[in-house]
XYZ file of C-alpha atoms in Angstrom:
147
model
C 104.204 188.706 65.782
C 102.299 186.877 63.080
C 104.828 187.078 60.621
C 107.475 185.608 62.945
C 105.359 182.558 63.597
C 104.388 182.224 59.773
C 108.233 182.138 59.311
C 109.004 179.465 61.987
C 105.847 177.117 60.830
C 106.170 177.694 57.455
C 103.527 178.232 54.907
C 101.765 174.569 55.539
C 100.857 175.216 58.842
C 100.452 179.216 58.862
C 96.504 178.826 58.660
C 96.690 176.560 61.785
C 99.248 178.722 63.570
C 97.353 182.206 63.150
C 94.098 180.326 63.989
C 95.756 179.370 67.533
C 97.495 182.528 68.097
C 93.903 184.628 67.353
C 92.269 182.275 69.815
C 95.072 182.664 72.632
C 94.779 186.268 71.828
C 90.941 186.370 72.537
C 91.402 184.033 75.647
C 93.912 186.348 77.107
C 91.600 189.432 76.620
C 88.544 187.657 77.713
C 90.645 186.528 81.011
C 92.272 190.095 81.707
C 88.880 191.525 81.390
C 86.943 189.187 83.373
C 89.772 189.353 85.966
C 89.895 193.242 86.129
C 86.046 193.422 86.434
C 86.053 190.933 89.148
C 88.632 193.207 90.988
C 86.702 196.228 90.041
C 83.242 195.154 91.515
C 85.113 193.657 94.609
C 86.632 196.818 95.334
C 83.703 198.857 94.575
C 81.653 196.694 97.135
C 84.239 196.672 99.939
C 84.951 200.420 99.847
C 81.417 201.281 99.568
C 80.246 199.030 102.397
C 83.167 200.101 104.385
C 82.633 203.640 103.902
C 78.912 203.542 104.900
C 79.778 201.763 108.192
C 82.003 204.323 109.136
C 80.431 207.110 108.032
C 78.696 209.142 111.029
C 76.231 210.725 108.802
C 74.705 207.129 107.674
C 72.434 205.674 110.608
C 73.441 202.434 111.690
C 70.334 200.533 110.635
C 70.793 202.112 106.987
C 74.219 200.866 107.049
C 73.099 197.654 108.304
C 70.417 197.155 105.900
C 73.004 197.912 103.001
C 75.486 195.426 104.408
C 72.730 192.759 104.047
C 71.437 193.675 100.689
C 74.749 194.509 98.729
C 76.896 191.756 100.007
C 76.853 189.810 96.782
C 78.083 192.885 94.939
C 77.234 196.291 94.004
C 75.596 197.843 91.005
C 77.964 200.432 89.167
C 75.513 203.553 89.290
C 76.041 207.050 88.658
C 75.629 209.846 91.508
C 72.763 210.638 89.961
C 71.077 207.298 89.496
C 71.948 206.831 93.151
C 70.083 209.816 94.459
C 67.134 209.103 92.442
C 66.898 205.277 93.896
C 67.563 207.049 96.988
C 64.800 209.653 96.775
C 62.138 206.773 96.103
C 63.303 204.991 99.163
C 62.387 208.009 101.413
C 66.176 208.339 102.804
C 66.696 211.794 104.254
C 68.791 214.179 102.398
C 71.907 214.173 104.534
C 71.964 210.502 104.611
C 71.560 210.548 100.955
C 74.320 212.903 100.590
C 76.671 210.840 102.524
C 75.785 207.578 100.613
C 76.411 209.361 97.324
C 79.727 210.506 98.518
C 80.609 207.246 99.709
C 79.651 205.862 96.569
C 81.583 208.126 94.302
C 84.813 207.360 96.497
C 83.934 203.385 96.219
C 83.767 204.090 92.333
C 87.108 205.604 92.483
C 88.632 202.992 94.693
C 87.454 200.316 92.482
C 88.976 201.844 89.485
C 91.958 202.287 91.117
C 92.717 198.848 92.142
C 91.630 197.456 88.614
C 93.936 199.751 86.758
C 96.552 198.813 89.442
C 95.967 195.043 88.678
C 96.255 195.846 84.676
C 99.483 197.807 85.365
C 101.204 194.900 87.153
C 99.874 192.398 84.492
C 101.422 194.958 81.908
C 104.708 194.893 83.703
C 104.631 191.245 83.983
C 104.185 190.984 80.465
C 106.866 193.158 79.769
C 109.396 190.618 81.054
C 107.883 187.917 79.497
C 108.720 189.822 76.121
C 112.557 189.604 76.815
C 112.251 185.985 75.386
C 110.872 187.286 72.096
C 113.707 186.824 69.431
C 115.411 190.178 68.473
C 115.666 188.988 64.738
C 112.680 187.444 62.353
C 113.735 183.797 61.802
C 114.179 183.165 58.193
C 112.762 180.077 56.460
C 114.579 176.724 56.759
C 116.303 175.543 53.231
C 113.992 172.723 52.921
C 111.049 174.551 52.953
C 111.976 176.734 50.170
C 110.374 175.692 46.575
C 112.432 174.315 44.145
C 113.430 176.511 40.863
């Protein structure tokens, strides 16, 4: 793509065009990462809180406390880290196992949601690429140096 851009704008503006192209590429990657991360954390939080609310092995008072404390977003914890935290909080083993299971399911739901979003964006990008020329543009005669 850089060669095509260079051919269109010529050597004089090539540095500027290359800089703009790199800036837009980095901006797109940053926005995509932020969007995918936001979807991941939102889906993880929603799935986890819904899961513990509807799990009969999790007492209602524990589920309510989790709802209040984790409503702003859930940390992405491994099963072992979560087990350690639950043991420190003196949560009964049966309840802790149910919470760990819901956390594992929520992580999968969050990843699926985030990857689905990225797949949709990739499909949209495929449609946008239909407008890219099939042949590389050539330099105009007036921009070629005199012999």
